[in-house]
Coordinates of C-alpha atoms in Angstrom, one line a residue:
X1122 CA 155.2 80.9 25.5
X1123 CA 151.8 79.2 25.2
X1124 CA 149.8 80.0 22.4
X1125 CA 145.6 78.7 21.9
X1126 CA 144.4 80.0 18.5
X1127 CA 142.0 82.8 19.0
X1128 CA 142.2 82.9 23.1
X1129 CA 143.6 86.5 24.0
X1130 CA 144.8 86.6 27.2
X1131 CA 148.3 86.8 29.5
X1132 CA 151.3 84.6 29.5
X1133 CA 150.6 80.8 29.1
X1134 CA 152.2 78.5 30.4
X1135 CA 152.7 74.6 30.9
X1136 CA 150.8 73.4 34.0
X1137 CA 151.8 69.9 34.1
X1138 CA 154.1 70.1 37.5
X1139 CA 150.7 71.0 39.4
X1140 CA 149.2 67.7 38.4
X1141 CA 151.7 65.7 40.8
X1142 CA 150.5 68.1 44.2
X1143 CA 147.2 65.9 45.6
X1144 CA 146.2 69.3 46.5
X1145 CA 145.6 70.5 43.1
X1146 CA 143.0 68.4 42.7
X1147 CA 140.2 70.0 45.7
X1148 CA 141.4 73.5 44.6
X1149 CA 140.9 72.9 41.3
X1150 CA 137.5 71.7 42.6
X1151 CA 136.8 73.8 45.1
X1152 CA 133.5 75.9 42.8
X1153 CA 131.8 72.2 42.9
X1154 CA 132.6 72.0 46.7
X1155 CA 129.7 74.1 48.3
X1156 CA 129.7 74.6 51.8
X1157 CA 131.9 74.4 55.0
X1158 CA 131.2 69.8 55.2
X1159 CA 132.7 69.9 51.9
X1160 CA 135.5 72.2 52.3
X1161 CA 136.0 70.3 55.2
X1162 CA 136.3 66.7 53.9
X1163 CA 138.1 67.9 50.7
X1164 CA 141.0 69.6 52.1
X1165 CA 140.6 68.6 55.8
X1166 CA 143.6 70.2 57.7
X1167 CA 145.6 71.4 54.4
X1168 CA 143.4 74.4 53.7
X1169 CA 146.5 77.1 54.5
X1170 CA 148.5 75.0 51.8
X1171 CA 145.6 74.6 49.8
X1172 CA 145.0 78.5 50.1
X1173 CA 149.1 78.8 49.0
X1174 CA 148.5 77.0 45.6
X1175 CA 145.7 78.3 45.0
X1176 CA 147.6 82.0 45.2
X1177 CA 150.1 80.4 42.9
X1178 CA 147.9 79.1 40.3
X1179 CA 145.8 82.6 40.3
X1180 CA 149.3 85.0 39.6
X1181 CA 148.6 87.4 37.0
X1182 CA 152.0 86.7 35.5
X1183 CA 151.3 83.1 34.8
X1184 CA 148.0 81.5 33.2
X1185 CA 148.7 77.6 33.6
X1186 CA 147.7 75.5 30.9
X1187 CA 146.5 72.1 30.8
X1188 CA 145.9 70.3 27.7
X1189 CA 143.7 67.4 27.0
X1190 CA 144.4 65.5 23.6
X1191 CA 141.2 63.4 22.2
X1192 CA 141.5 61.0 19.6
X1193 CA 139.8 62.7 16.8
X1194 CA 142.4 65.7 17.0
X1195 CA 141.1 68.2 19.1
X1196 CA 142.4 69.4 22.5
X1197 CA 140.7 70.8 25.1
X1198 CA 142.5 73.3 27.0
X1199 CA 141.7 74.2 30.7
X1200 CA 143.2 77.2 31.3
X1201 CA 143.6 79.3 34.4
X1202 CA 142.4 83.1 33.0
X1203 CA 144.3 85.1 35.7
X1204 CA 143.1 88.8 35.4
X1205 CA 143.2 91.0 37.9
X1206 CA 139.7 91.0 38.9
X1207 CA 138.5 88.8 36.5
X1208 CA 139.9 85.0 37.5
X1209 CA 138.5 82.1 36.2
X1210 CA 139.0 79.1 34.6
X1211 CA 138.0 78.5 30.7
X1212 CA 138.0 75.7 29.3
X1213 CA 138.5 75.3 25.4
X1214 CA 138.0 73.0 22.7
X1215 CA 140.0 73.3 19.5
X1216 CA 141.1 71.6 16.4
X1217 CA 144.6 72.5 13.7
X1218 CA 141.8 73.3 11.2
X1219 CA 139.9 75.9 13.0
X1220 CA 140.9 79.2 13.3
X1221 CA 140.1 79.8 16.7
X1222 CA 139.2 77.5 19.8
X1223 CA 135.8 77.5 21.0
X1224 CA 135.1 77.9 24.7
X1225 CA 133.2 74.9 25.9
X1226 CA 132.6 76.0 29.8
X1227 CA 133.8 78.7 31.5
X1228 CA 134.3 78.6 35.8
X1229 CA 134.1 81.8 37.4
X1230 CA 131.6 84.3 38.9
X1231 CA 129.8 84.7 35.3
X1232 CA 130.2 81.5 34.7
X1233 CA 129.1 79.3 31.2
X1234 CA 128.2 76.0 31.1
X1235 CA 127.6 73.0 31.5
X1236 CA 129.9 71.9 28.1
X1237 CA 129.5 68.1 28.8
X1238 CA 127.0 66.1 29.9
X1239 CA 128.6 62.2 31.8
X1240 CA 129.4 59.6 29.3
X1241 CA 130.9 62.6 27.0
X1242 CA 133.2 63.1 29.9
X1243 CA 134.0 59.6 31.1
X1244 CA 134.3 58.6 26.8
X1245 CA 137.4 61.9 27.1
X1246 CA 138.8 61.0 30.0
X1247 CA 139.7 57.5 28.9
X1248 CA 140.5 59.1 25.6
X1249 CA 144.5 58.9 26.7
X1250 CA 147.4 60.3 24.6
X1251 CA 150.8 60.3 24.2
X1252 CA 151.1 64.4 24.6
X1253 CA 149.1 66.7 27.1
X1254 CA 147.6 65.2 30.0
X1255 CA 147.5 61.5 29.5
X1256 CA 146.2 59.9 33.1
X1257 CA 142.3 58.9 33.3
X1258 CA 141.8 59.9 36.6
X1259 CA 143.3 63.0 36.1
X1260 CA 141.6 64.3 32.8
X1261 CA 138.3 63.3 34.8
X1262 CA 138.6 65.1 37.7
X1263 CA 140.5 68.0 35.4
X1264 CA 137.1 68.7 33.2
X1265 CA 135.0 67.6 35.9
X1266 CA 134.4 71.1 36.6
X1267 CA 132.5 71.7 33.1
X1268 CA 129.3 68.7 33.9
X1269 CA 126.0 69.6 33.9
X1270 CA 124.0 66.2 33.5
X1271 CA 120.4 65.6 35.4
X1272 CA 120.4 61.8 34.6
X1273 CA 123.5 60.1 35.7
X1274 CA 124.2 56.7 35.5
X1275 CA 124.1 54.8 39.1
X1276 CA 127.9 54.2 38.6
X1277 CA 129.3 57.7 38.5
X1278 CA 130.4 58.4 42.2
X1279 CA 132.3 54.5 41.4
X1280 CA 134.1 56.2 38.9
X1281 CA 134.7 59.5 40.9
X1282 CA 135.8 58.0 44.0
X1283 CA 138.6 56.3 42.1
X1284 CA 139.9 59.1 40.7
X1285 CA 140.0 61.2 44.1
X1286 CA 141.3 58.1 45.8
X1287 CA 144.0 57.6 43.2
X1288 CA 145.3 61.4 42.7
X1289 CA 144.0 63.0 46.3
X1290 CA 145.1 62.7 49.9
X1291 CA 141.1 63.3 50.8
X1292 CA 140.3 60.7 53.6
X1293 CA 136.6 59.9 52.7
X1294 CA 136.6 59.9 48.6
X1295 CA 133.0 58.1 48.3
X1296 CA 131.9 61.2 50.6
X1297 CA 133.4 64.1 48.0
X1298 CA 132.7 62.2 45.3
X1299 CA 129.2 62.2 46.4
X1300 CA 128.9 66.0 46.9
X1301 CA 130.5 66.8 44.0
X1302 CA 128.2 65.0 41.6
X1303 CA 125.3 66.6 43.9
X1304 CA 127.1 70.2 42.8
X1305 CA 128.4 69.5 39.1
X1306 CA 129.5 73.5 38.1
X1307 CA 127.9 76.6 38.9
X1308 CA 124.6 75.8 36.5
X1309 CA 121.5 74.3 37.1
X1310 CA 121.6 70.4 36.1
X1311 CA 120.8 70.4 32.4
X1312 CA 119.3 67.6 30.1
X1313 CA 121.2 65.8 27.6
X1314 CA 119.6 64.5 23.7
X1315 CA 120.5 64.0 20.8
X1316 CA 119.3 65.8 17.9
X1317 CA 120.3 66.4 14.0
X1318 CA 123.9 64.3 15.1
X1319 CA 124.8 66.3 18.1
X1320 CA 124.4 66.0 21.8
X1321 CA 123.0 69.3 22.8
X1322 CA 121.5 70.3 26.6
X1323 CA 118.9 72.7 27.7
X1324 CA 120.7 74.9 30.0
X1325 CA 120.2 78.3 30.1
X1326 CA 123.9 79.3 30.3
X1327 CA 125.0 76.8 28.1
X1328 CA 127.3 77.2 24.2
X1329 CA 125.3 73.3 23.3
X1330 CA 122.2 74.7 23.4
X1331 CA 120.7 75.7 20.2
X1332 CA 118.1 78.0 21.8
X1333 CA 120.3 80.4 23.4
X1334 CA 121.8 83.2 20.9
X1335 CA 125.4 82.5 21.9
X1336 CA 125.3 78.9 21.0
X1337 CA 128.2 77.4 19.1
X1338 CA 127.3 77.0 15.2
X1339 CA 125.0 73.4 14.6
X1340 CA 128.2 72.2 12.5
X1341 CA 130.7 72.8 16.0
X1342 CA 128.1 71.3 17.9
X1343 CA 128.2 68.2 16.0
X1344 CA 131.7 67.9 15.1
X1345 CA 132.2 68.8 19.3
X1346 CA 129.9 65.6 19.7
X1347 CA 131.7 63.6 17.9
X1348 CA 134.7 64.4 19.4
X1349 CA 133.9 64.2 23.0
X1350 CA 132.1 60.7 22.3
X1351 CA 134.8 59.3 20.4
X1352 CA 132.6 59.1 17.1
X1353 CA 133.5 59.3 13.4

């Protein structure tokens, strides 16, 4: 079994087989797709199989796991949290000489974020590796979900409507890509600087904001910079 230092929760396990289903992708998704125009042009006429693996993915008797290897040695983990009556999706960030992960975002109905703002997620998702999930396309559209960026560059839906048009069966991938960038998460759009070496945001909801009581430590939330930007 699975194991993420410092994460207590049920059985993990590896969720690599669901990356190869094109429907994974508009479930996994589906919090950033408001609205019956989007649910419509994301799943289109699959939404009783898209309704199937989402059952699967949600079974209290296995959490799937995805992992996401950057460069500088951390992983981010995405993991589907499958309580009963309390399903969500966290995603964590962790390092061999931490004790325990960190959670960057967290997708549900009490949700956290965002835990990345654009170019910290485009700079991971091209971060590839040998281990874990390795594709571009699929690490960006797998930690899409935690964005929260008010100021995105002109070329983002570019980038998104390759990665739905590569991995999805969507007809119309400019069209999501669109709508999702117009929903990024469950927060309000925050805004990104830099300050004391670390990229930190002003969302009310978010761990990389210094002003709110439950952010991560200043030294996570540079060494978390770092990472995610693929910095010394």
């Amino acid at each position: 079994m699975l194991q993420i230092p410092g994460y207590e929760g049920g059985p993990l396990v590896a969720g690599s087989a669901y990356l190869d289903n094109p429907l994974f992708w508009p479930v996994h998704l589906g919090t950033c797709l408001r609205g019956e125009d989007a649910q419509r042009a994301a799943f289109g006429a699959d939404w009783d199989a898209a309704m199937e693996l989402y059952r699967a993915l949600s079974a209290d008797h296995e959490w799937p796991v995805f992992s996401v290897p950057l460069r500088s040695g951390h992983t981010i983990y995405v993991v589907y949290r499958n309580f009963d009556g309390d399903r969500g999706v966290d995603y964590l960030i962790h390092h061999p000489a931490w004790p325990a992960a960190e959670t960057l975002a967290v997708d549900d109905g009490h949700f956290m974020g965002p835990g990345t703002a654009w170019p910290e997620l485009l700079s991971a998702a091209r971060q590839s590796a040998p281990e874990g999930v390795g594709d571009t396309d699929a690490r960006l559209l797998l930690l899409f979900p935690t964005l929260g960026d008010a100021r995105l560059p002109d070329d983002a839906v570019l980038h998104l409507t390759a990665a739905l048009a590569a991995l999805t069966v969507i007809e119309e991938p400019a069209e999501v890509a669109g709508m999702l960038l117009e929903n990024q998460g469950q927060w309000e759009l925050a805004h990104w600087r830099s300050a004391d070496s670390a990229w930190i945001n002003d969302g009310g909801h978010s761990y990389r904001n210094p002003c709110n009581a439950f952010a991560l430590p200043e030294r996570r939330l540079r060494e978390i910079s770092n990472a995610l930007n693929d910095e010394e």
